[in-house]
Short mmCIF file of C-alpha atoms and ligand atoms in Angstrom, two decimals:
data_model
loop_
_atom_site.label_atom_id
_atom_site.label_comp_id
_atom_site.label_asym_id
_atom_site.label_seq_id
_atom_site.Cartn_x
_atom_site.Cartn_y
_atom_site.Cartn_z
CA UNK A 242 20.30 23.40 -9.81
CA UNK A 243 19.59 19.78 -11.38
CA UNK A 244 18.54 16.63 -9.09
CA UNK A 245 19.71 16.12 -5.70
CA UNK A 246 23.71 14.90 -5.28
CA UNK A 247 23.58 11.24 -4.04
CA UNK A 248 23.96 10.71 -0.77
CA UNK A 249 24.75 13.98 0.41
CA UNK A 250 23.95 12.86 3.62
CA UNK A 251 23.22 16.52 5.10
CA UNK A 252 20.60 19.10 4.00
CA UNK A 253 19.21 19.18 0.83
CA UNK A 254 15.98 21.19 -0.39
CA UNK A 255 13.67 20.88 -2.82
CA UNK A 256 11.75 23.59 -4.96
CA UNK A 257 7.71 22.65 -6.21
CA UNK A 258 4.84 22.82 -5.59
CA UNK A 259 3.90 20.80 -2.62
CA UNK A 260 0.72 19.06 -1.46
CA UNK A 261 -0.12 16.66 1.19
CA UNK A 262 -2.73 16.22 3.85
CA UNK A 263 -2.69 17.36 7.23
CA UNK A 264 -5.83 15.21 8.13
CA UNK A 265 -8.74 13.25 6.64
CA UNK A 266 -10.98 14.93 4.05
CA UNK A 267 -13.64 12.30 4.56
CA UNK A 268 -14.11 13.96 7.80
CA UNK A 269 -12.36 17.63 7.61
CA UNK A 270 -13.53 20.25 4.95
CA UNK A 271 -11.05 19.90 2.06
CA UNK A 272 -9.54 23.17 2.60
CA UNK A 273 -8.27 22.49 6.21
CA UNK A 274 -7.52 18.87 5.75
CA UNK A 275 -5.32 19.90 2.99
CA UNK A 276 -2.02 22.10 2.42
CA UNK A 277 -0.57 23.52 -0.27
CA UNK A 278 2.56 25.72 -0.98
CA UNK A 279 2.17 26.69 -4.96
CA UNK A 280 6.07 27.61 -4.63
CA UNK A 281 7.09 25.99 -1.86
CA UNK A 282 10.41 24.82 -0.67
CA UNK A 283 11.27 21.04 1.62
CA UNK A 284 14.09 21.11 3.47
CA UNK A 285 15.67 17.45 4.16
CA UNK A 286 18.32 17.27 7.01
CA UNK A 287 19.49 13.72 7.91
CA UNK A 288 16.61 11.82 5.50
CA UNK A 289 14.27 13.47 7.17
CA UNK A 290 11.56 16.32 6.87
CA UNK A 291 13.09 19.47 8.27
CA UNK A 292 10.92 22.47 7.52
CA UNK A 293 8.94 23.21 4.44
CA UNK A 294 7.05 26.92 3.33
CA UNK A 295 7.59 29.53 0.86
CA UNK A 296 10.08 29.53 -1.53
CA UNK A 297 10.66 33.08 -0.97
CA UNK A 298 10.08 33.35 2.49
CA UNK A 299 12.38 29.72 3.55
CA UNK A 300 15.03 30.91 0.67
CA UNK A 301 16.99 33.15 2.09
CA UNK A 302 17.75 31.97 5.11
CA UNK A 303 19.24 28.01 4.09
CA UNK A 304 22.95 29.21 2.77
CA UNK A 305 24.32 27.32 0.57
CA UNK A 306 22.66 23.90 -0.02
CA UNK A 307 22.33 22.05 -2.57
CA UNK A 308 18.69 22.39 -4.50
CA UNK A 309 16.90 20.31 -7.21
CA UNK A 310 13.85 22.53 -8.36
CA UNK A 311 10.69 21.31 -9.40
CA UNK A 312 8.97 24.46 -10.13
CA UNK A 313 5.87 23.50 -12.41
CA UNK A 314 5.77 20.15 -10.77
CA UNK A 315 3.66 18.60 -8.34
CA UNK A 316 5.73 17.09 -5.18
CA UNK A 317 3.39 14.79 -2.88
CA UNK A 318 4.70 12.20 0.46
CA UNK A 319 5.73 9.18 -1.42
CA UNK A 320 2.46 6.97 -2.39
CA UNK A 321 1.74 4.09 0.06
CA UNK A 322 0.61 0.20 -1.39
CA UNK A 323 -1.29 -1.46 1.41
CA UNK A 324 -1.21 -4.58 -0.48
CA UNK A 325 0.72 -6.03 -2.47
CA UNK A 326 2.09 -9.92 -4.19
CA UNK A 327 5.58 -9.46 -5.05
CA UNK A 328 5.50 -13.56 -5.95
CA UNK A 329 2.82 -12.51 -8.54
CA UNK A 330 4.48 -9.63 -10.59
CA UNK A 331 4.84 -11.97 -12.97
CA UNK A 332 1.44 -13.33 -13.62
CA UNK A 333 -0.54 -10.24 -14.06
CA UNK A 334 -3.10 -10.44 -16.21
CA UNK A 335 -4.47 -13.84 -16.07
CA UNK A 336 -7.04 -14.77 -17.93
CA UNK A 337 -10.64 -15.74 -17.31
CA UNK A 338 -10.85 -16.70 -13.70
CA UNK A 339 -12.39 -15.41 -10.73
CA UNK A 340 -10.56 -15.63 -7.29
CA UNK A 341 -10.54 -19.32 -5.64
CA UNK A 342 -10.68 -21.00 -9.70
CA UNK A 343 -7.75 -18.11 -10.43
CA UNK A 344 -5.60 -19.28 -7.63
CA UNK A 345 -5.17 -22.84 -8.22
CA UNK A 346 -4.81 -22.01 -11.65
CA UNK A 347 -2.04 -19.24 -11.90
CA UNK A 348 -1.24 -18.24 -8.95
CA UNK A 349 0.03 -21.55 -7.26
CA UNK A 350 1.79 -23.16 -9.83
CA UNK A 351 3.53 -19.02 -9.89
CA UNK A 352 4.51 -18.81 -6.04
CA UNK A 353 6.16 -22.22 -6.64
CA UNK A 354 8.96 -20.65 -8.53
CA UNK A 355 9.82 -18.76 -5.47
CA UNK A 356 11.67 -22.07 -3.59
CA UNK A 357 14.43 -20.53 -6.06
CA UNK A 358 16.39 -17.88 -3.57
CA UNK A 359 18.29 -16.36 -7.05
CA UNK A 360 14.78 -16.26 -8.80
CA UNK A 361 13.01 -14.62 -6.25
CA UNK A 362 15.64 -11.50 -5.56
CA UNK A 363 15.62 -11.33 -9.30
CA UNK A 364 11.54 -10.51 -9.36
CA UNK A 365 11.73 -8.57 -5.87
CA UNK A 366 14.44 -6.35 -7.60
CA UNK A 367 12.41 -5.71 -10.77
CA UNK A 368 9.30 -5.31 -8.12
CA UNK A 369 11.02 -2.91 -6.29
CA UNK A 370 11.89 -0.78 -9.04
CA UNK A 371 8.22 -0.76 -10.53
CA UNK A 372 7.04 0.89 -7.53
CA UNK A 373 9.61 3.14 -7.60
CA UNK A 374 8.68 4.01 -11.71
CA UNK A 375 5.11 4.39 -9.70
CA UNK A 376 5.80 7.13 -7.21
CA UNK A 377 4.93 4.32 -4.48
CA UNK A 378 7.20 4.54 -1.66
CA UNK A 379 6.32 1.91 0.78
CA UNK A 380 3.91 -1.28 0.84
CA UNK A 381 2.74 -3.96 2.82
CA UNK A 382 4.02 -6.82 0.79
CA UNK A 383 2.69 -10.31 0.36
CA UNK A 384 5.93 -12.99 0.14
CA UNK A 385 5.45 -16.51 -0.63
CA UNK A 386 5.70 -19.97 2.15
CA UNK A 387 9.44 -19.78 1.48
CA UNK A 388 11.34 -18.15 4.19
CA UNK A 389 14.03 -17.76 1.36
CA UNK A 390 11.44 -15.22 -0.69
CA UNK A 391 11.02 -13.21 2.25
CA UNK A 392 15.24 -12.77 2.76
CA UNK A 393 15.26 -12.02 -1.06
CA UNK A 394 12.56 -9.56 -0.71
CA UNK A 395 13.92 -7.91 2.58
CA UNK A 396 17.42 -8.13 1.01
CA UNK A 397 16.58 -6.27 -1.62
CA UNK A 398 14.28 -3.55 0.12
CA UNK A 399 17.21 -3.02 2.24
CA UNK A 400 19.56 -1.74 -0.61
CA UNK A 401 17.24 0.56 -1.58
CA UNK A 402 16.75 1.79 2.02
CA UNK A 403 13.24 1.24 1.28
CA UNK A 404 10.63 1.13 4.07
CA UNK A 405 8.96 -2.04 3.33
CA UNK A 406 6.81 -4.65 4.84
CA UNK A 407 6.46 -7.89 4.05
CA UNK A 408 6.02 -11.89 5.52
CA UNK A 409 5.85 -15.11 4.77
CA UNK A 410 2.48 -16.43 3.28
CA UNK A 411 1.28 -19.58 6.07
CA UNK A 412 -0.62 -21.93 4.24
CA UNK A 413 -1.03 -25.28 5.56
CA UNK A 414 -4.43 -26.35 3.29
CA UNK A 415 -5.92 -26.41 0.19
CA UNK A 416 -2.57 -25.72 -1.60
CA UNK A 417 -0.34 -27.77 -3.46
CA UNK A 418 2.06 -29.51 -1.13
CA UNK A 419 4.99 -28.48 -2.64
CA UNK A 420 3.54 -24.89 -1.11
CA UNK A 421 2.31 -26.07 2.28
CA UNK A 422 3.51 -25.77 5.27
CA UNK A 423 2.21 -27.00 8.62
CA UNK A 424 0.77 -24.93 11.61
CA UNK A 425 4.48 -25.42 14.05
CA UNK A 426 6.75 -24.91 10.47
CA UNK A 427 4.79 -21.81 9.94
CA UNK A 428 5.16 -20.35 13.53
CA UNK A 429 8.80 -21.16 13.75
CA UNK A 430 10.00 -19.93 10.34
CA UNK A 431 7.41 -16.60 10.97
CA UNK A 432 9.14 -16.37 14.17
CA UNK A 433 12.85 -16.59 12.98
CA UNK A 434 12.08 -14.39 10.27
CA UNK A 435 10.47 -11.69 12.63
CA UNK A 436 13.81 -12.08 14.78
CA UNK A 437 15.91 -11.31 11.57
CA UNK A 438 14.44 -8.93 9.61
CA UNK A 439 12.06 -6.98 12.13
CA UNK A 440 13.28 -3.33 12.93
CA UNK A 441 16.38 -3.79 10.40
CA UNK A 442 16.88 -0.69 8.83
CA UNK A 443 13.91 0.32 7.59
CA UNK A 444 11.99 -2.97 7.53
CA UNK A 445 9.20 -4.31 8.87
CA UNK A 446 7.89 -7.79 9.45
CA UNK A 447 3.71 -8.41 8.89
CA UNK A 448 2.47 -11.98 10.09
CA UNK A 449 0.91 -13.52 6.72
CA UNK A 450 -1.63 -16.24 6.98
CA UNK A 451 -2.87 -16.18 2.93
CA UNK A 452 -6.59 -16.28 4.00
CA UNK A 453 -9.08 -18.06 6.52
CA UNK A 454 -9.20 -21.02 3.16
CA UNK A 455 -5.85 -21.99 3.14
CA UNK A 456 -5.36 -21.86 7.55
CA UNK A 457 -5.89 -24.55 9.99
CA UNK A 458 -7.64 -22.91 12.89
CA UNK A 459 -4.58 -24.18 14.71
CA UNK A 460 -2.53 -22.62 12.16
CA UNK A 461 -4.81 -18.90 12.52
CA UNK A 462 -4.49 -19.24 16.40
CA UNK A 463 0.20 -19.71 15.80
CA UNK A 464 -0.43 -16.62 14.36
CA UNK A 465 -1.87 -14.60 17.13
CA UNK A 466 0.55 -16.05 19.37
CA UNK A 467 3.29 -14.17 17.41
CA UNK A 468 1.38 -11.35 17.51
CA UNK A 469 1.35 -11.49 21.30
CA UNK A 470 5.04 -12.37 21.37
CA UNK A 471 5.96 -9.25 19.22
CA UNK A 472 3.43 -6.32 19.26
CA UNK A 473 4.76 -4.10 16.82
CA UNK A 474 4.83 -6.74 14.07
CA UNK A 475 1.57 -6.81 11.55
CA UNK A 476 -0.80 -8.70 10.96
CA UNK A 477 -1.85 -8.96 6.75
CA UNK A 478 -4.17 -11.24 5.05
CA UNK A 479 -7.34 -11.19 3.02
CA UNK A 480 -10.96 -10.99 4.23
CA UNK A 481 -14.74 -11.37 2.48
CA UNK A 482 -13.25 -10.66 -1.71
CA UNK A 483 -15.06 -12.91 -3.42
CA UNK A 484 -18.78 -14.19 -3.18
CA UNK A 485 -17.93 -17.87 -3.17
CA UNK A 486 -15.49 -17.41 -0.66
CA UNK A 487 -17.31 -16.36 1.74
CA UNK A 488 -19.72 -19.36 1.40
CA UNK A 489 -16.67 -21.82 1.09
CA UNK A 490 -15.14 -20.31 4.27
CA UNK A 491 -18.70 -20.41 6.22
CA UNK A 492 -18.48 -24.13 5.36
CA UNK A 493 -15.43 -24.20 6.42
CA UNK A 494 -15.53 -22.96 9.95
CA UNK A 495 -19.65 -23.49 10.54
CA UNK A 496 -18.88 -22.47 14.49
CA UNK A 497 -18.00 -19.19 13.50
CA UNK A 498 -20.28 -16.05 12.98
CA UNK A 499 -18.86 -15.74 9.41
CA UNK A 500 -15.40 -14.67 7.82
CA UNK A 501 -14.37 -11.68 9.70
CA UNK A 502 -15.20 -13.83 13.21
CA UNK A 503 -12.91 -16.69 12.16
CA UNK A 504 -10.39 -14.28 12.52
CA UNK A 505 -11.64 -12.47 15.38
CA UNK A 506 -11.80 -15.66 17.51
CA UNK A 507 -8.21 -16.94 16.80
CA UNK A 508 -7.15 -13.45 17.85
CA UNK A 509 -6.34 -11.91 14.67
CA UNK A 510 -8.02 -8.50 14.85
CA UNK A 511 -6.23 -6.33 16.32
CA UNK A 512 -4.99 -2.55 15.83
CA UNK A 513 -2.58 -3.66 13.31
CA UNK A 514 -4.54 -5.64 11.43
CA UNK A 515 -4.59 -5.25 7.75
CA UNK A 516 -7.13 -6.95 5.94
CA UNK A 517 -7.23 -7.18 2.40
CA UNK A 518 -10.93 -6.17 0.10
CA UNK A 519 -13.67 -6.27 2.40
CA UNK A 520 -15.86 -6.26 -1.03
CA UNK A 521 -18.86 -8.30 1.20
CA UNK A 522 -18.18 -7.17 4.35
CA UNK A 523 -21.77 -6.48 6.55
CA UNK A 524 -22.47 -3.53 8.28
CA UNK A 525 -21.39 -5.60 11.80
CA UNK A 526 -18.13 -6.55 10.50
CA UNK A 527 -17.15 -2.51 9.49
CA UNK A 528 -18.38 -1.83 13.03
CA UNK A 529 -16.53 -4.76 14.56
CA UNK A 530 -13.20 -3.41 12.44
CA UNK A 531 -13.83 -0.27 13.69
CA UNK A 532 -13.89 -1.13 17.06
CA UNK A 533 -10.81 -2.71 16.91
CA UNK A 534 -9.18 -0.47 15.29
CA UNK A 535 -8.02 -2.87 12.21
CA UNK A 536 -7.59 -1.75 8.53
CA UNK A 537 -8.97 -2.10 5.80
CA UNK A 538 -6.57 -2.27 2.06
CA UNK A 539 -9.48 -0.99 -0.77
CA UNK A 540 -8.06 -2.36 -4.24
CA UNK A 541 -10.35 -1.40 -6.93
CA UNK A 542 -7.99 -2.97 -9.63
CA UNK A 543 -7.76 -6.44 -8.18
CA UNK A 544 -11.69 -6.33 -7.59
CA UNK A 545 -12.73 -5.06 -10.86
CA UNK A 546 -10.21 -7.90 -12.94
CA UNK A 547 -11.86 -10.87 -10.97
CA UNK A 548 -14.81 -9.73 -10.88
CA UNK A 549 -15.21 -9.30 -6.89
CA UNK A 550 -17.47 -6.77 -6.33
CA UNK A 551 -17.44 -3.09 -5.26
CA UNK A 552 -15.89 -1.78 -2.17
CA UNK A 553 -18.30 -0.05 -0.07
CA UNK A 554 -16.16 2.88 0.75
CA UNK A 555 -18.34 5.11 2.18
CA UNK A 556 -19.51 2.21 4.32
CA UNK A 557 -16.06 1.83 5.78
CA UNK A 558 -16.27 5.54 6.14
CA UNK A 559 -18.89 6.14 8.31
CA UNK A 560 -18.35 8.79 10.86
CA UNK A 561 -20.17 7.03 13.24
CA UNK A 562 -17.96 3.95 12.98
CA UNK A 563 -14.84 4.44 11.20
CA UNK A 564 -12.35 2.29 9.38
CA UNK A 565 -9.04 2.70 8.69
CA UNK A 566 -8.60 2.39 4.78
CA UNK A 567 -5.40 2.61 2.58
CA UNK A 568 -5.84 1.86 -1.27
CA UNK A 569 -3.77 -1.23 -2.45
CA UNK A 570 -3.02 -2.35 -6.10
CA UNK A 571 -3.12 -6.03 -5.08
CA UNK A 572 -0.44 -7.26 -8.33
CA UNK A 573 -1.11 -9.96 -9.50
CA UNK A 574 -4.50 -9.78 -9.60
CA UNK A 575 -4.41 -5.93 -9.36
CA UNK A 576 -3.68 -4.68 -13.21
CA UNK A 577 -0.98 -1.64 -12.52
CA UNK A 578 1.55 -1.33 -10.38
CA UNK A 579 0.51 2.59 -10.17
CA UNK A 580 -1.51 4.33 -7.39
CA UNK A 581 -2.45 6.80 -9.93
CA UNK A 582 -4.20 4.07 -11.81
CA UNK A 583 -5.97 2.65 -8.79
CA UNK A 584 -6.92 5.79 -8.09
CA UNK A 585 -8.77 5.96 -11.37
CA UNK A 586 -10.06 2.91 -10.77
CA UNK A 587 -11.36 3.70 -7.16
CA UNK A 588 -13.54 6.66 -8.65
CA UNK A 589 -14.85 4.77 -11.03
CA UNK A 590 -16.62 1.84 -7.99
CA UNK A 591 -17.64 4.37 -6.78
CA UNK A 592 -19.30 6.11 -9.05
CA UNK A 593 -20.83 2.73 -10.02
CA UNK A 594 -22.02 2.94 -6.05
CA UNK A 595 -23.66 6.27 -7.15
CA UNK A 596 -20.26 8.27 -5.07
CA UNK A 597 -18.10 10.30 -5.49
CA UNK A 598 -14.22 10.27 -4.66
CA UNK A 599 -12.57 13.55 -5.01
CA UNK A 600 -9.36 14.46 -6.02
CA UNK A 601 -8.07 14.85 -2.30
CA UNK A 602 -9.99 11.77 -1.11
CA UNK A 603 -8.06 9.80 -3.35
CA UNK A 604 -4.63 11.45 -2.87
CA UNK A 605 -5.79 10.77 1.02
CA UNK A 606 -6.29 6.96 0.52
CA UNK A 607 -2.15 7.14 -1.34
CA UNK A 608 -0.76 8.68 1.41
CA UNK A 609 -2.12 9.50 4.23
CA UNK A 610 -4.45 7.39 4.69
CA UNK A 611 -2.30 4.58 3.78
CA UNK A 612 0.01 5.38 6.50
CA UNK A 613 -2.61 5.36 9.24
CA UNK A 614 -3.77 2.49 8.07
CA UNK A 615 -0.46 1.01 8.74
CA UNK A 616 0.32 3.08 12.07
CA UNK A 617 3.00 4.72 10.45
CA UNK A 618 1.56 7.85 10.48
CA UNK A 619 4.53 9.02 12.97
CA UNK A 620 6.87 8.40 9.96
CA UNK A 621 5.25 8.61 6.84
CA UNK A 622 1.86 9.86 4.79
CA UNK A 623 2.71 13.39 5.24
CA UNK A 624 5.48 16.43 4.96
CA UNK A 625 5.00 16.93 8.94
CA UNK A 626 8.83 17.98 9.89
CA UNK A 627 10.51 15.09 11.58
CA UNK A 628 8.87 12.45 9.01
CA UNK A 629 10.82 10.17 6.91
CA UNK A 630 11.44 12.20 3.57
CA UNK A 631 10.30 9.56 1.07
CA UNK A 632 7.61 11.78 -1.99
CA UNK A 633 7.29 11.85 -5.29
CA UNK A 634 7.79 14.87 -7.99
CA UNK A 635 4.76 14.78 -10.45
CA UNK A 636 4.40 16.29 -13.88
CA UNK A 637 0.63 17.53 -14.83
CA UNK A 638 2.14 18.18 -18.19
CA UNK A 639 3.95 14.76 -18.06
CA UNK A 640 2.62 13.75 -22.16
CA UNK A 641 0.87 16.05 -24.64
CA UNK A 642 -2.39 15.21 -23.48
CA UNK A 643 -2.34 15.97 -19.72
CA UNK A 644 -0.07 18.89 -21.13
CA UNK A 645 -3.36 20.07 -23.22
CA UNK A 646 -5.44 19.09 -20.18
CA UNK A 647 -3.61 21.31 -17.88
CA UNK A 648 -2.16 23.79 -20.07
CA UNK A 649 -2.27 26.72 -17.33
CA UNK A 650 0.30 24.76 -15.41
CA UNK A 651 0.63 24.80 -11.35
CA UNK A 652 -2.43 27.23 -10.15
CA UNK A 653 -2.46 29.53 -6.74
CA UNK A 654 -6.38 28.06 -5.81
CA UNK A 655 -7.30 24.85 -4.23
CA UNK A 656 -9.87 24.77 -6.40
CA UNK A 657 -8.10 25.07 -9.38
CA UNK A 658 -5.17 22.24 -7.34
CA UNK A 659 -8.11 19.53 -7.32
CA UNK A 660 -8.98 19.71 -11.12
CA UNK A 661 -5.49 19.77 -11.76
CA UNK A 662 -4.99 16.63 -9.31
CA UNK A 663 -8.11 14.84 -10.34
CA UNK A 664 -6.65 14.96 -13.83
CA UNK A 665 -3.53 12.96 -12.48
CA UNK A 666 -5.63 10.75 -10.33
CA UNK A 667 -7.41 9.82 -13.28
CA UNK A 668 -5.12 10.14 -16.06
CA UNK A 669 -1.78 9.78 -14.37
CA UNK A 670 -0.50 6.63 -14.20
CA UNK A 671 3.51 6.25 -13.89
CA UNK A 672 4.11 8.46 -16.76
CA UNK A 673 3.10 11.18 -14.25
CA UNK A 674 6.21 10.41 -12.33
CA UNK A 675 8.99 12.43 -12.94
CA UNK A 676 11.02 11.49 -9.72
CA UNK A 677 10.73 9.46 -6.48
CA UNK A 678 12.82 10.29 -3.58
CA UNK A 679 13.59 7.69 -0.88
CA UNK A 680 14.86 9.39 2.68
CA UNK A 681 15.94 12.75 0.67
CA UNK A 682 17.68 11.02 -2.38
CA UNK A 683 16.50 10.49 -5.57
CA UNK A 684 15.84 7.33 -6.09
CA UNK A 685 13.96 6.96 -9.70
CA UNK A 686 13.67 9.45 -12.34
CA UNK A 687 15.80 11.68 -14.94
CA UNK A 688 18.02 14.24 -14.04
CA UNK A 689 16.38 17.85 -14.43
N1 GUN B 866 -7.06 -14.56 -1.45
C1 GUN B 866 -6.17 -15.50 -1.07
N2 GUN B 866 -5.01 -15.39 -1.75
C2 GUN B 866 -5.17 -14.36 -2.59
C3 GUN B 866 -4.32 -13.74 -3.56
O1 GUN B 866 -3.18 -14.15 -3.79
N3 GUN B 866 -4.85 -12.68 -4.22
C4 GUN B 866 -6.09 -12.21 -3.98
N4 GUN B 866 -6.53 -11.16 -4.67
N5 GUN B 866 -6.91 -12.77 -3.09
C5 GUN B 866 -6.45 -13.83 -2.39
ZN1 ZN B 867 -4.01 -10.05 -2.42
#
């Protein structure tokens, strides 16, 4: 017994209680959409998900393998960041702006240092490891205009054998120059980093305009010509945050029906389309989303420290139009690294919006729900056999309070699971994490 031999390469299994979702609990009654194995037993062959059930009843059968066990433990699919600033790990918690006033002020002068190759795979190390600490297995990651951050960040994805996605921010106005680049430079250095990095290992590339205020329309329409030219890349920026935004970019582009259709008529929304907020999004533009199948990166954090607004989830979760949404912690101007504390923080809007997000919901929008929303629901977001076998190992009884809290320990009943899980969701944070596994290997955490 005891954690998981490195790199055994072969089959490995894991003993815990396990939980994940088997589809959406927005729209499925919580009892279906979930599943839960109180003693349950994963079986990783290769990286990937083999077979999971009863301990008792999968047991016997495996031989001799090694085994970590977990039992009293919560073990979930690996938590999934839809969006993410490596650039700005370092500049969390800036003080007394809101978003446009906050950029020029912290964040520019901050993605400057990122020109610096050694620099930047020094932060994208230290960022990689704080998601780790945070149970978060996978994001869709925000570079800087430097093609040289995005090789750092890649580089340093790849020796964790991390599935990560990131691009290079285009920006060719309203930023310093020393950050700008032009509509061509962008396309071209997009394009040879798509041909480098795209599909390598476990890596994938997302085409990264910053936002609608810092793009040429010339620049917005480059970047739906790469997504023509390669399909299966991403497209990630940010749409309707911030109040004054959206005024400044209605200015901005007065031919346009408002944000979401500057983006729609260069192209840009499209089935892998991730936009990040949505705080003042209409009722058209969740339709139009929906229609198009885009998504939709909620991060409570982010909008609660500037002061955007609150996300109108059950808005983007209409039935009769649906959105795609994944949670995001939005560093730098998210305040934790930790899905468990954005999913605190996601209750809490919504509870301002008179809602309520339940335990499941929220453990939905982690994993899930964050893998639809970035069509990698074939791989990840779930212990479906055949899927990648990155999850996490959480302790309910992780420091003497949430030990108080939970005192009974792992229960048999869903209903018990959810006040057990809503105490994590709330109270967790990355003290919760005991382990996090990347492709069957422990990757973060103590030995047992
Ligand atoms: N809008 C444009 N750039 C940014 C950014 O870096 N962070 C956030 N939260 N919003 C943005
Ligand atoms: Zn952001």
């Amino acid at each position: 017994m005891g954690q998981t031999p490195a790199s055994t390469g072969g089959t490995v299994a894991i003993r815990g209680a396990l939980l994940d979702c088997v589809a959406d609990p927005f729209y499925e009654p919580e009892a279906q959409a979930m599943r839960y194995i109180p003693d349950g037993l994963l079986v990783v062959r290769e990286g990937h998900i083999a077979h999971l059930g009863n301990y008792e009843e999968v047991a016997p059968g495996l031989g001799e393998i090694p085994m970590a066990d977990y039992r009293g433990r919560l073990i979930t699919p690996g938590f999934i960041d839809t969006h993410i600033h490596y650039p700005q790990t370092g500049m969390m918690a800036a003080y007394g702006e809101q978003l446009l006033e906050w950029l020029n002020r912290y964040v520019f002068p901050t993605e400057g240092k990122f020109a610096d190759s050694a620099y930047a795979y020094r932060v994208a190390s230290l960022f990689l490891d704080e998601l780790l600490k945070s149970g978060t297995t996978t994001a869709l990651v925000f570079a800087a205009v430097f093609p040289q951050s995005v090789d750092a960040f890649f580089e340093a994805a790849d020796r964790r054998n991390l599935r990560m996605i990131s691009g290079k921010v285009m920006m060719d106005r309203n930023a310093p120059d020393y950050l700008s680049d032009t509509a061509q430079s962008s396309y071209d250095d997009s394009k040879a980093l798509i041909e480098k990095w795209h599909g390598r290992g476990r890596l994938l590339y997302a085409v990264t305009p910053r936002f609608a205020g810092t793009s040429s329309e010339a620049q917005l329409k480059l970047a739906a010509k790469l997504l023509d030219e390669f399909p299966d890349v991403y497209l990630h920026t940010h749409l309707s945050e911030n109040v004054n935004e959206v005024a400044w970019i209605q200015e901005m582009f007065p031919q346009y029906q408002g944000y979401l259709d500057v983006y729609d008529q260069t192209g840009l929304v499209r089935e892998r389309s991730l936009f990040a907020h949505g705080v003042q999004l209409t009722d058209a533009e969740f339709q139009r989303l929906s229609e198009a199948k885009a998504a939709i990166s909620f991060c409570p954090t982010s909008n609660l420290f500037l002061g955007s607004g609150l996300f109108r989830i059950e808005q983007a979760k209409n039935p009769a139009h649906p959105v795609k949404v994944g949670l995001g912690t939005d560093v730098g101007a998210g305040t934790s690294f930790s899905m468990l504390q954005t999913t605190n923080e996601a209750y809490k809007v919504a509870q301002l919006r008179g809602q309520k997000l339940s335990a499941f919901k929220a453990l939905f929008l982690a994993t899930l729900g964050g893998a639809r929303a970035l069509c990698l629901e074939d791989k990840l977001g779930s212990f479906d056999p055949g899927k990648e076998a990155d999850f996490v190992v959480l302790d309910p009884q992780a420091t003497p309070l949430l030990a108080l809290r939970n005192e009974a320990g792992i229960p048999d009943s869903l209903e018990d699971l959810a006040d057990l899980l809503f105490s994590l969701v709330i109270m967790g944070g990355d003290r919760a994490v005991t382990a996090t596994y990347i492709m069957g290997e422990q990757a973060y955490g103590n030995a047992l």
